[in-house]
mmCIF file of N, CA and C in Angstrom:
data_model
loop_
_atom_site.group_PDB
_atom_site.id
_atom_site.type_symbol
_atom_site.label_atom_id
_atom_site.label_comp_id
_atom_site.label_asym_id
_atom_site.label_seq_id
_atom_site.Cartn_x
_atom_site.Cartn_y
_atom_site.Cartn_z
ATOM 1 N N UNK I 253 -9.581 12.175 -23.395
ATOM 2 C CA UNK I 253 -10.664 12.569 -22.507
ATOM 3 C C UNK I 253 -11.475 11.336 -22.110
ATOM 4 N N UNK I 254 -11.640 10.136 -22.941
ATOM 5 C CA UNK I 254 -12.752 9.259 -23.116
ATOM 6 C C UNK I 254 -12.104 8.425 -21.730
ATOM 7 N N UNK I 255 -10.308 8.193 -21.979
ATOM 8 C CA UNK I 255 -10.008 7.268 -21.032
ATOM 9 C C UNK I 255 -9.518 7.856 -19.579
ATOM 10 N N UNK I 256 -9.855 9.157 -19.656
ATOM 11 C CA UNK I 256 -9.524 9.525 -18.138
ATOM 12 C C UNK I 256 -10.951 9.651 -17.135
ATOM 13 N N UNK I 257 -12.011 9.840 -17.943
ATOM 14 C CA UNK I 257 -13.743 9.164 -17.698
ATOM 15 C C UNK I 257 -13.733 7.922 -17.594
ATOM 16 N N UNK I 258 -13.099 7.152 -18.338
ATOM 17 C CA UNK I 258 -13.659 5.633 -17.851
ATOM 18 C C UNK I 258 -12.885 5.262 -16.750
ATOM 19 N N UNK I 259 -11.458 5.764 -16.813
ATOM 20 C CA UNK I 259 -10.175 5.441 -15.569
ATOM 21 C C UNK I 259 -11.284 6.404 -13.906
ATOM 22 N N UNK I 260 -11.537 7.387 -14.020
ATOM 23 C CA UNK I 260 -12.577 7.836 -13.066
ATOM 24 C C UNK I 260 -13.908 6.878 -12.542
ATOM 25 N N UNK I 261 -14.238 6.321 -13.617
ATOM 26 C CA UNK I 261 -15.560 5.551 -13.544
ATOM 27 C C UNK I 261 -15.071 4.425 -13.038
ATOM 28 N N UNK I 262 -14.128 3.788 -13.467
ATOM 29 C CA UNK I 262 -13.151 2.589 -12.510
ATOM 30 C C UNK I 262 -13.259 2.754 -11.134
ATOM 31 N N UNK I 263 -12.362 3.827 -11.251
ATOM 32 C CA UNK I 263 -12.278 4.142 -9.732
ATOM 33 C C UNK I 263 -13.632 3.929 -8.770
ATOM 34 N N UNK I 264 -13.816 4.946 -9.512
ATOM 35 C CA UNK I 264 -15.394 5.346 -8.409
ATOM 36 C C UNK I 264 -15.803 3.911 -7.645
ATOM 37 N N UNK I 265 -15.870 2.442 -8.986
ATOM 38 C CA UNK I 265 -16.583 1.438 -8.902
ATOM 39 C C UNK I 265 -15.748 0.975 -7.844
ATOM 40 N N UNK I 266 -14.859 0.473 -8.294
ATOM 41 C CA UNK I 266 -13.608 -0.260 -7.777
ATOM 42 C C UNK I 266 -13.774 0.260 -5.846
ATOM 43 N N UNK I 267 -13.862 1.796 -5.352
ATOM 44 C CA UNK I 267 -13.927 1.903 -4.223
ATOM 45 C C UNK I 267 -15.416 1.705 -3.652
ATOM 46 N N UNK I 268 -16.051 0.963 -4.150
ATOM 47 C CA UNK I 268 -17.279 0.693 -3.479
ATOM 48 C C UNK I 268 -17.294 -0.637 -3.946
ATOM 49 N N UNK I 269 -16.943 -1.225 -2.955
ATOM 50 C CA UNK I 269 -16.881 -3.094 -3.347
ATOM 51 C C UNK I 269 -18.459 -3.641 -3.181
ATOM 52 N N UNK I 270 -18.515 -4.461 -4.076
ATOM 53 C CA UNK I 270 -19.916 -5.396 -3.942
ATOM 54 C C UNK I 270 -21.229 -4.342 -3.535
ATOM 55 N N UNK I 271 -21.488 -3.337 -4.445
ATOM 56 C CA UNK I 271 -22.570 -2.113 -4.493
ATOM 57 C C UNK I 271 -23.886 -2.826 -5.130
ATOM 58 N N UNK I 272 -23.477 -3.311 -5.938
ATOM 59 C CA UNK I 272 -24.286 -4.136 -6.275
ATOM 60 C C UNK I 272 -25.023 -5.578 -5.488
ATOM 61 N N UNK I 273 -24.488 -6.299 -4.634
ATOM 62 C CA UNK I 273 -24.162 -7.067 -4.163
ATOM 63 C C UNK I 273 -25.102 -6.572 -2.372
ATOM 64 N N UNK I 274 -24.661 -5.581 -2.025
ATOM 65 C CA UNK I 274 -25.156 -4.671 -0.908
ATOM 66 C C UNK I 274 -26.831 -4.685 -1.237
ATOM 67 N N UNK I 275 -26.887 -4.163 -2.246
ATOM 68 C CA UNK I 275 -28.284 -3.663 -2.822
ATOM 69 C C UNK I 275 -29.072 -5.319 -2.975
ATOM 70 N N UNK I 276 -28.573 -6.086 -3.056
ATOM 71 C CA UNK I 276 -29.602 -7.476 -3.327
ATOM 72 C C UNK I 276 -30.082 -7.785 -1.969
ATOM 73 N N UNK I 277 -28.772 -7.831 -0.972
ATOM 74 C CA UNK I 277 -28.788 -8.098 0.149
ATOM 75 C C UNK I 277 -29.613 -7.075 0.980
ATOM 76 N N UNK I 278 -29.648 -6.121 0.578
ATOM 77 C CA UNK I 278 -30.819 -4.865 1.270
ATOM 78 C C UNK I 278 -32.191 -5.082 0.871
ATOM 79 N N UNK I 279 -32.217 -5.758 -0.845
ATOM 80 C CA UNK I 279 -33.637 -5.813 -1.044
ATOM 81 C C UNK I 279 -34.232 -7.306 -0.283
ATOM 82 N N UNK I 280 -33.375 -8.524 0.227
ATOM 83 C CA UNK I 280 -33.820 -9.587 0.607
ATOM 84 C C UNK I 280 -33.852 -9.372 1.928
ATOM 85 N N UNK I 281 -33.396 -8.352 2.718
ATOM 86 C CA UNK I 281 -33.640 -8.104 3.848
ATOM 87 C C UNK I 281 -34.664 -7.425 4.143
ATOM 88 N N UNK I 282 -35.046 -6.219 3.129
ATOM 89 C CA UNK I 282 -36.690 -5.955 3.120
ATOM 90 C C UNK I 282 -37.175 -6.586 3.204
ATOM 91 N N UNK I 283 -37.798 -7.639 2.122
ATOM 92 C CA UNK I 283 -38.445 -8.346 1.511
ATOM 93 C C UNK I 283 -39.271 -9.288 3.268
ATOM 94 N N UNK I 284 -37.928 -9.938 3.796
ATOM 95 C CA UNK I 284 -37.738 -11.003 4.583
ATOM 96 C C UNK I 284 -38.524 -9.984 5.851
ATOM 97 N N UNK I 285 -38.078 -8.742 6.454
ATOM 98 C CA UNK I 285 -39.024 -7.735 7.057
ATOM 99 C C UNK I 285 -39.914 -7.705 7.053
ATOM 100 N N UNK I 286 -40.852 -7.110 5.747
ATOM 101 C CA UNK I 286 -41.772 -7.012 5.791
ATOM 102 C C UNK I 286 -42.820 -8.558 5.745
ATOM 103 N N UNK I 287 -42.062 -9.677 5.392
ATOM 104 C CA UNK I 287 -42.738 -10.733 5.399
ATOM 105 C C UNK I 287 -43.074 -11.032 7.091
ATOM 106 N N UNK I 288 -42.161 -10.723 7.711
ATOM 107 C CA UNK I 288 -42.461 -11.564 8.938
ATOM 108 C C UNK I 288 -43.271 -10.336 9.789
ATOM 109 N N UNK I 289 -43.231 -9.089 9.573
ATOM 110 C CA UNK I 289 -44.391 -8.299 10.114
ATOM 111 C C UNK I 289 -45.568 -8.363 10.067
ATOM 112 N N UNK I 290 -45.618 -8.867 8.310
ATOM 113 C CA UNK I 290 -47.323 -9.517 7.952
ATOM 114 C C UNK I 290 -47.832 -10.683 8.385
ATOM 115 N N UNK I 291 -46.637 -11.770 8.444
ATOM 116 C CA UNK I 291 -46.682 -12.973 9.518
ATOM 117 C C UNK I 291 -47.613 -12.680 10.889
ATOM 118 N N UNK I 292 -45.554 -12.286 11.629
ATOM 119 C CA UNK I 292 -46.174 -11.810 13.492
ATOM 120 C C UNK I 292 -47.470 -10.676 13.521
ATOM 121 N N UNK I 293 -47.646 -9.529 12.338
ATOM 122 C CA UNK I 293 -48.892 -8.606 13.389
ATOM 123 C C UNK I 293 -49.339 -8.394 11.456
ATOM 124 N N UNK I 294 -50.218 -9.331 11.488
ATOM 125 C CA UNK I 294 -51.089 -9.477 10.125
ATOM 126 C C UNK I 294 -52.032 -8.064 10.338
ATOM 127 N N UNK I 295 -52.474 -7.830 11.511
ATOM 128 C CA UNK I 295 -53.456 -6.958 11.290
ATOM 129 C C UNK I 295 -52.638 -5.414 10.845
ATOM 130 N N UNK I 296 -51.294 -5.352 10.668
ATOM 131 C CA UNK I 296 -50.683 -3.956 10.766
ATOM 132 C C UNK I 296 -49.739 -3.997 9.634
ATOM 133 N N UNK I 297 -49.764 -4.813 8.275
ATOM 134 C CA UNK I 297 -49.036 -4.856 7.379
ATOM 135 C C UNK I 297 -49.653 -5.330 6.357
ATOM 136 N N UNK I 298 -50.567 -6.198 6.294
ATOM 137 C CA UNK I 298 -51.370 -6.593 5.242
ATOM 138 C C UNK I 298 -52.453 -5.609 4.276
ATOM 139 N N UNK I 299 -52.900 -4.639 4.837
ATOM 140 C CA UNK I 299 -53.859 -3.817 4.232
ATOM 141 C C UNK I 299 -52.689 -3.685 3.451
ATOM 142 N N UNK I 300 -51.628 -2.996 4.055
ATOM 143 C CA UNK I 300 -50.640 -1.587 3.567
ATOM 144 C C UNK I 300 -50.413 -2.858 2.239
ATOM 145 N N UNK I 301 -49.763 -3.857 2.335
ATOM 146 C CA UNK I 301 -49.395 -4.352 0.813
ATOM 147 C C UNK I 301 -50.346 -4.759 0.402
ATOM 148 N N UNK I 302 -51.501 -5.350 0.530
ATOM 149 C CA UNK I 302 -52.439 -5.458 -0.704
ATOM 150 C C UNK I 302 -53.160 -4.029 -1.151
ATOM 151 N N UNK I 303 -52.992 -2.739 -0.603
ATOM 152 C CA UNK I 303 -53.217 -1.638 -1.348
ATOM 153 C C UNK I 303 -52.053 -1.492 -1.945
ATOM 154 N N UNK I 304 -51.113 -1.452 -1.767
ATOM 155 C CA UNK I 304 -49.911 -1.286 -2.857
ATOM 156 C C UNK I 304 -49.796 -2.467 -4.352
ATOM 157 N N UNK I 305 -49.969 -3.157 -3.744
ATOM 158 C CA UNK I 305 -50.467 -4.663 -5.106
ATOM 159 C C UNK I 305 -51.549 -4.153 -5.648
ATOM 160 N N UNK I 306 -52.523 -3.588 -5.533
ATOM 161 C CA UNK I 306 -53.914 -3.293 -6.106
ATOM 162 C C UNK I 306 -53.176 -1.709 -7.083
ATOM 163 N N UNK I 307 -51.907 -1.732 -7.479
ATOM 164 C CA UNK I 307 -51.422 -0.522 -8.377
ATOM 165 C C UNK I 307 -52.274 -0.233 -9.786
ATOM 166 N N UNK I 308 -52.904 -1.233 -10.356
ATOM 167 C CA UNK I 308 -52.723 -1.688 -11.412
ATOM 168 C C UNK I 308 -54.668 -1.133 -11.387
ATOM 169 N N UNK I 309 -55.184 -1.122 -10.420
ATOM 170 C CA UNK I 309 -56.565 -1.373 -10.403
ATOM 171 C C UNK I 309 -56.945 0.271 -10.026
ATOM 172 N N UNK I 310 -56.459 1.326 -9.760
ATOM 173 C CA UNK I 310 -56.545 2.809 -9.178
ATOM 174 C C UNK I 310 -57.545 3.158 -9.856
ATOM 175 N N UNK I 311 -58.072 2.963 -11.202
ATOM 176 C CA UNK I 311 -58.947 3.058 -11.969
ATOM 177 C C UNK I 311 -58.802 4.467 -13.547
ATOM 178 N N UNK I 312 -59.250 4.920 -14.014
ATOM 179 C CA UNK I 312 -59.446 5.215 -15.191
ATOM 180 C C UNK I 312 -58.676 6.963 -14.985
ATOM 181 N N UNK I 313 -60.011 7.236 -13.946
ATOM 182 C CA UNK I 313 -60.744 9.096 -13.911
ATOM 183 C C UNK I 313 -60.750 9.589 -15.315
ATOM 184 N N UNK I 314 -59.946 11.067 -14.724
ATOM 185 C CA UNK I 314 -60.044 11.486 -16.295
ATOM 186 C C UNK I 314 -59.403 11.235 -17.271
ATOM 187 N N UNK I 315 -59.384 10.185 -18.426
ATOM 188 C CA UNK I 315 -58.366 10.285 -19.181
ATOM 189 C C UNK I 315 -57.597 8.863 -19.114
ATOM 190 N N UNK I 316 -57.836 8.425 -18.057
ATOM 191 C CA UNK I 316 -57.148 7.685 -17.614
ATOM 192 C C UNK I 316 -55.734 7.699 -16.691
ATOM 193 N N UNK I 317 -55.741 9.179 -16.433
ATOM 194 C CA UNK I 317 -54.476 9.488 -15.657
ATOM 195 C C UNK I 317 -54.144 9.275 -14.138
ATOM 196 N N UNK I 318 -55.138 9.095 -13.454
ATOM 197 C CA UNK I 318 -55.185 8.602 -11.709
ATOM 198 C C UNK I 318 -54.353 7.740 -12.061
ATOM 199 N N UNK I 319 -54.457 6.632 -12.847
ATOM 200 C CA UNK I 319 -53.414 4.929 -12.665
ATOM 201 C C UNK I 319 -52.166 5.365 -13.058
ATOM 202 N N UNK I 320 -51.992 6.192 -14.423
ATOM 203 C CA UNK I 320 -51.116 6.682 -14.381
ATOM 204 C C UNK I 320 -49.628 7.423 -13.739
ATOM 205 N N UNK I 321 -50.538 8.510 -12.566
ATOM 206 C CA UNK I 321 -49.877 9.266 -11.767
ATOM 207 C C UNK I 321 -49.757 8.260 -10.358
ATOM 208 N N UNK I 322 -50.616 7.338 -10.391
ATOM 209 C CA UNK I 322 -50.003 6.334 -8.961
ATOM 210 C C UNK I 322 -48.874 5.573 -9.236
ATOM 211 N N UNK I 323 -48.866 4.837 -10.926
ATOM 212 C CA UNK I 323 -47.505 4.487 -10.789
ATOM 213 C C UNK I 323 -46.511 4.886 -10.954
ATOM 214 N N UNK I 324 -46.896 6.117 -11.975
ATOM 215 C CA UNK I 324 -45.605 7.043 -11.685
ATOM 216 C C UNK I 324 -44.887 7.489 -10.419
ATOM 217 N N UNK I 325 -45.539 8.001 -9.629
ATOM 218 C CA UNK I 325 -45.385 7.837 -7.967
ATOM 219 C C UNK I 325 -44.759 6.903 -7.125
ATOM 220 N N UNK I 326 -45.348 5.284 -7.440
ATOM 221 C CA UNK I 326 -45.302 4.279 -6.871
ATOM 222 C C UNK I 326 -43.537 3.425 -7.074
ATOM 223 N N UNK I 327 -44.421 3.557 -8.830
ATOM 224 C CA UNK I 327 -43.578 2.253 -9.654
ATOM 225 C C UNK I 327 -43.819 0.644 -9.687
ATOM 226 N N UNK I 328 -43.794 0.567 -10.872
ATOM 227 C CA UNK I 328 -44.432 -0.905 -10.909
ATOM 228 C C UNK I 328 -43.873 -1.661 -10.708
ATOM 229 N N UNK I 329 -42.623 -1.534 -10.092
ATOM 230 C CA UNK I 329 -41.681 -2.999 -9.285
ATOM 231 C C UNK I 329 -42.192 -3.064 -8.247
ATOM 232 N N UNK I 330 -42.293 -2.304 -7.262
ATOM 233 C CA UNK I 330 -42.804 -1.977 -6.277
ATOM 234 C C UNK I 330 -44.515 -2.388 -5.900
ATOM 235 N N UNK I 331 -45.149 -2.528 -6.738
ATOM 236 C CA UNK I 331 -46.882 -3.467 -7.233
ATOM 237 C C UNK I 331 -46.325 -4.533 -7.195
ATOM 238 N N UNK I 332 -45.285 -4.988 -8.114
ATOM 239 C CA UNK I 332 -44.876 -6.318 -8.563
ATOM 240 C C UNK I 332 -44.537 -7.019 -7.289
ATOM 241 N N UNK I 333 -43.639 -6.683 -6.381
ATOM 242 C CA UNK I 333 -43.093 -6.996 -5.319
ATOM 243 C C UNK I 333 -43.545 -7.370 -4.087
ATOM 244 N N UNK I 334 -44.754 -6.308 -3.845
ATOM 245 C CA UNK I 334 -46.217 -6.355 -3.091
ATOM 246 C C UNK I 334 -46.976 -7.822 -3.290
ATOM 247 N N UNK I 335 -46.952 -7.826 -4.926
ATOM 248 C CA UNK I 335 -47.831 -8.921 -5.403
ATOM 249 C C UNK I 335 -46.916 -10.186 -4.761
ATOM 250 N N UNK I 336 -45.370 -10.268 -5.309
ATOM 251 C CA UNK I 336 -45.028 -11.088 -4.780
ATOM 252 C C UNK I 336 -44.833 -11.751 -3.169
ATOM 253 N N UNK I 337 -44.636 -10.823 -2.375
ATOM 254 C CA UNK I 337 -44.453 -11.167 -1.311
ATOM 255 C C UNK I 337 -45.919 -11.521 -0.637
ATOM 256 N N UNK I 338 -46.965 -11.291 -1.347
ATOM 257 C CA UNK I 338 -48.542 -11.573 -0.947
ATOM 258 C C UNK I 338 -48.551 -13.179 -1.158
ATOM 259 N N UNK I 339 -48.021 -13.450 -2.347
ATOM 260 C CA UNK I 339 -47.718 -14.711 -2.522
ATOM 261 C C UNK I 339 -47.716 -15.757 -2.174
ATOM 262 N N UNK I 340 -46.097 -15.079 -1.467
ATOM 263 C CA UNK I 340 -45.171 -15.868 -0.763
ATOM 264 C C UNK I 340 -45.605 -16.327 0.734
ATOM 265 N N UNK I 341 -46.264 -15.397 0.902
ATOM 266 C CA UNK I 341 -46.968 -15.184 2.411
ATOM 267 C C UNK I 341 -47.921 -16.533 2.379
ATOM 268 N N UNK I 342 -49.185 -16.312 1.293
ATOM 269 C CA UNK I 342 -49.914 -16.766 1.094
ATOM 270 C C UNK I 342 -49.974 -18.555 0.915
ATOM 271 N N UNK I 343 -48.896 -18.662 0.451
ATOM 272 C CA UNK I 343 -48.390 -20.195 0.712
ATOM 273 C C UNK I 343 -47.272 -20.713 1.633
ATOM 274 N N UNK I 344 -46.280 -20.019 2.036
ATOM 275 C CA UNK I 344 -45.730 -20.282 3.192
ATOM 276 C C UNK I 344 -46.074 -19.723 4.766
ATOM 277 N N UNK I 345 -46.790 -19.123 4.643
ATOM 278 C CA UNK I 345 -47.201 -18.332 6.180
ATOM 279 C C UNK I 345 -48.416 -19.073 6.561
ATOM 280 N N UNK I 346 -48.487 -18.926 8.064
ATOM 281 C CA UNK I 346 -49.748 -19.671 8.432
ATOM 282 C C UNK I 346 -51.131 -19.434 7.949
ATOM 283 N N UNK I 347 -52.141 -20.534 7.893
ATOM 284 C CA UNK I 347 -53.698 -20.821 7.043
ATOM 285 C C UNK I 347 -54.026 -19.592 7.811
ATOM 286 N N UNK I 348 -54.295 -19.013 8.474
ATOM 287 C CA UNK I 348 -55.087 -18.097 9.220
ATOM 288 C C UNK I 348 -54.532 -16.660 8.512
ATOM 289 N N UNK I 349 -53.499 -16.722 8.370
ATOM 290 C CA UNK I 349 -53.073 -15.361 7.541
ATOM 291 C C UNK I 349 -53.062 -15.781 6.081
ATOM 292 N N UNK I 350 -53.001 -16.842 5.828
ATOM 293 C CA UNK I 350 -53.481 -16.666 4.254
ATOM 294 C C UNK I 350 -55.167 -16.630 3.982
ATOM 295 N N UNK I 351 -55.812 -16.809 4.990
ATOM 296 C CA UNK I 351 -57.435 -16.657 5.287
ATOM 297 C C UNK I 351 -57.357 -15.119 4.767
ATOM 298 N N UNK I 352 -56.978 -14.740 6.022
ATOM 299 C CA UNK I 352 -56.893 -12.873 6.185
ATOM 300 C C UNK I 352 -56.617 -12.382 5.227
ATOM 301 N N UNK I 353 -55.297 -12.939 4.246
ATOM 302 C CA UNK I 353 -55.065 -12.298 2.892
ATOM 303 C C UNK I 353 -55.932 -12.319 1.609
ATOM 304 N N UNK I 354 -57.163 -13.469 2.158
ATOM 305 C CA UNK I 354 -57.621 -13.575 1.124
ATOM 306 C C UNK I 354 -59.346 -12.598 1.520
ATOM 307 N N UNK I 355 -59.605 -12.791 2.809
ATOM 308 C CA UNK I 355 -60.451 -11.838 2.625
ATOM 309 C C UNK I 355 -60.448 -10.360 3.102
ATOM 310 N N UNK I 356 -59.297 -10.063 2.848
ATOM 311 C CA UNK I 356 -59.151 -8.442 2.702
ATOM 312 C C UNK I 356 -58.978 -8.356 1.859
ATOM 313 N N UNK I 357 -58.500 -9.103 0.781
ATOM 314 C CA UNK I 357 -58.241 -8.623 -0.419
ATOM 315 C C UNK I 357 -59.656 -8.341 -1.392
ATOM 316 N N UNK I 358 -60.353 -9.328 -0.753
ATOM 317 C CA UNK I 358 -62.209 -9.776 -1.491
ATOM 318 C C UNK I 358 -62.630 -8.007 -1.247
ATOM 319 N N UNK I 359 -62.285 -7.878 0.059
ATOM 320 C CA UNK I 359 -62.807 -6.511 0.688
ATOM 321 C C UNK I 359 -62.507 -4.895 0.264
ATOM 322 N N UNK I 360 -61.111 -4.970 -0.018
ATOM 323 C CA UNK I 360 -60.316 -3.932 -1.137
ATOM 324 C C UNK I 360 -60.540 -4.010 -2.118
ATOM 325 N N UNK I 361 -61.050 -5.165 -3.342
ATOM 326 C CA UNK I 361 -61.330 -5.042 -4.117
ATOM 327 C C UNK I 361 -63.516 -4.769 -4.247
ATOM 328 N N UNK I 362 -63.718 -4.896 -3.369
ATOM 329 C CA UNK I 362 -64.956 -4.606 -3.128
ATOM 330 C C UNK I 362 -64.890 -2.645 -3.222
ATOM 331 N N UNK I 363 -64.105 -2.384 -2.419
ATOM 332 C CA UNK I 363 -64.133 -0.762 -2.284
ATOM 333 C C UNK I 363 -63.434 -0.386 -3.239
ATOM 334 N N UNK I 364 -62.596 -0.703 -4.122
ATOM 335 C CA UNK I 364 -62.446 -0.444 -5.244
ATOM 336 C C UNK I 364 -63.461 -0.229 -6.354
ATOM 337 N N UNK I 365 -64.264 -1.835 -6.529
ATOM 338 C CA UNK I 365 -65.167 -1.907 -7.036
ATOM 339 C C UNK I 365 -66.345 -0.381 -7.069
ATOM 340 N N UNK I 366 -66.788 -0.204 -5.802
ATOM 341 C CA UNK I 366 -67.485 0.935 -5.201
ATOM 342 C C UNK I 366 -67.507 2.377 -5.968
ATOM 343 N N UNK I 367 -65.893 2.476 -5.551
ATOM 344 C CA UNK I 367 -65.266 3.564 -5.552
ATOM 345 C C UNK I 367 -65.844 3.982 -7.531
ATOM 346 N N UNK I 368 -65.981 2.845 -7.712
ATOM 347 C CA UNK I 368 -65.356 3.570 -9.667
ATOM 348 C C UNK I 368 -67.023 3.610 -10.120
ATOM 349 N N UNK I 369 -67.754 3.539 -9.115
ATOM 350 C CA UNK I 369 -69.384 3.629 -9.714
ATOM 351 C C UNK I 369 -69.585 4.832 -10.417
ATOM 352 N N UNK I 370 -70.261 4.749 -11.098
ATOM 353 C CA UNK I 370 -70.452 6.642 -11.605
ATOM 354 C C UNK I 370 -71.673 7.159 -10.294
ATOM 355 N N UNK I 371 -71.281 8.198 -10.166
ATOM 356 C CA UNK I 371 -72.422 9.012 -9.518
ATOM 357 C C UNK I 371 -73.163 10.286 -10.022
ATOM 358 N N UNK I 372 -73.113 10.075 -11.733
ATOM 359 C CA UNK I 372 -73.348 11.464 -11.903
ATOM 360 C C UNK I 372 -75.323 11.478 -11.299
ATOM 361 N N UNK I 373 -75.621 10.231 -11.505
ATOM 362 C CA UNK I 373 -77.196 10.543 -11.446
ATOM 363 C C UNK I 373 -77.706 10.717 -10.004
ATOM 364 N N UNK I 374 -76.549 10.700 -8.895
ATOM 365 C CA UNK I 374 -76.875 11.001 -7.588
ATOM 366 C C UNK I 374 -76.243 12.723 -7.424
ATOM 367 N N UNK I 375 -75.913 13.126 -8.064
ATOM 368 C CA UNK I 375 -75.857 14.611 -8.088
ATOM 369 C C UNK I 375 -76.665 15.572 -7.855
ATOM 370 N N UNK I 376 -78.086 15.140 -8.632
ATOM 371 C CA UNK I 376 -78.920 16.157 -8.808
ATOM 372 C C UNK I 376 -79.536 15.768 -7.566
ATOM 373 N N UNK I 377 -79.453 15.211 -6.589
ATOM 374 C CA UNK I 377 -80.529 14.580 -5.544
ATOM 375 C C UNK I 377 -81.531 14.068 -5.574
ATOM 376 N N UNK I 378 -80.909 12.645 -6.254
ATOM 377 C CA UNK I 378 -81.746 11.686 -6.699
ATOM 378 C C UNK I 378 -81.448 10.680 -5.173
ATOM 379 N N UNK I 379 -82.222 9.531 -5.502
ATOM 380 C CA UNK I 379 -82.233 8.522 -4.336
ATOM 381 C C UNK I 379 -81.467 7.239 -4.499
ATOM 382 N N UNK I 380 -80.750 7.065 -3.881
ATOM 383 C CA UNK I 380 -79.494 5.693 -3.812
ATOM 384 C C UNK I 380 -80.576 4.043 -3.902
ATOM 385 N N UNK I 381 -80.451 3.796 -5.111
ATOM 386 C CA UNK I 381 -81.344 2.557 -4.952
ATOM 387 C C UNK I 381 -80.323 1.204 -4.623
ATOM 388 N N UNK I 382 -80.313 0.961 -4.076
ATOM 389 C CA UNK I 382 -79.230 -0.464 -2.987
ATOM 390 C C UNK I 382 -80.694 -1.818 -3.317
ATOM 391 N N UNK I 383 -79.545 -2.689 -4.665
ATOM 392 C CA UNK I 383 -80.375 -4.084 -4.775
ATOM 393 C C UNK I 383 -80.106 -5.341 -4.107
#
């Protein structure tokens, strides 16, 4: 039984040449995509990956499960990858888009920041004191 499963599993492999090989070449062709979209039209690709890089930062809620259920969702290659190609951008792509990358990112992490304030004491209709 064991060797007519592995003689199957042969097969299977054997008729799909370089599957592996396909798949590198699909992920460096992403990769190379989405780099030059954030390049040519910075204003229409850059949010989208530095919110996907910011995986790690979703914050606590209850329990701690929001960060949880985003990367479960997400996946943390996929953060990782974000992060990297922010990078990559960031030192090979032109000063003006590594400007941009750096202050949207100041800016996302600002509304992040925001976002995780507690508000229980503005509940009762209390007054927003802004220092």
């Amino acid at each position: 039984i064991f060797s007519r499963i592995d003689n199957e599993e042969t097969n299977q492999t054997s008729s799909q040449p370089n599957t592996k090989k396909n798949g590198i070449d699909f992920q460096n062709a992403l990769r190379s995509l989405v780099s030059r979209i954030c390049i040519d039209h910075p204003y229409h690709g850059i949010v989208q990956l530095i919110s996907l890089s910011n995986g790690n930062k979703v914050g606590g809620g209850v329990s701690g499960r929001q960060a949880d259920t985003y990367l479960e969702n997400i996946g943390q290659s996929k953060v990782d990858a974000a992060k990297s190609i922010l990078h990559d951008i960031r030192h090979d792509g032109p000063s003006y888009v590594s400007s941009l990358i750096d202050s949207y990112s100041v800016l996302v992490d600002s509304y992040i920041e925001l976002a995780m304030v507690p508000t229980e004491e503005f509940r009762s209709g209390g007054k927003l004191r802004i220092k």
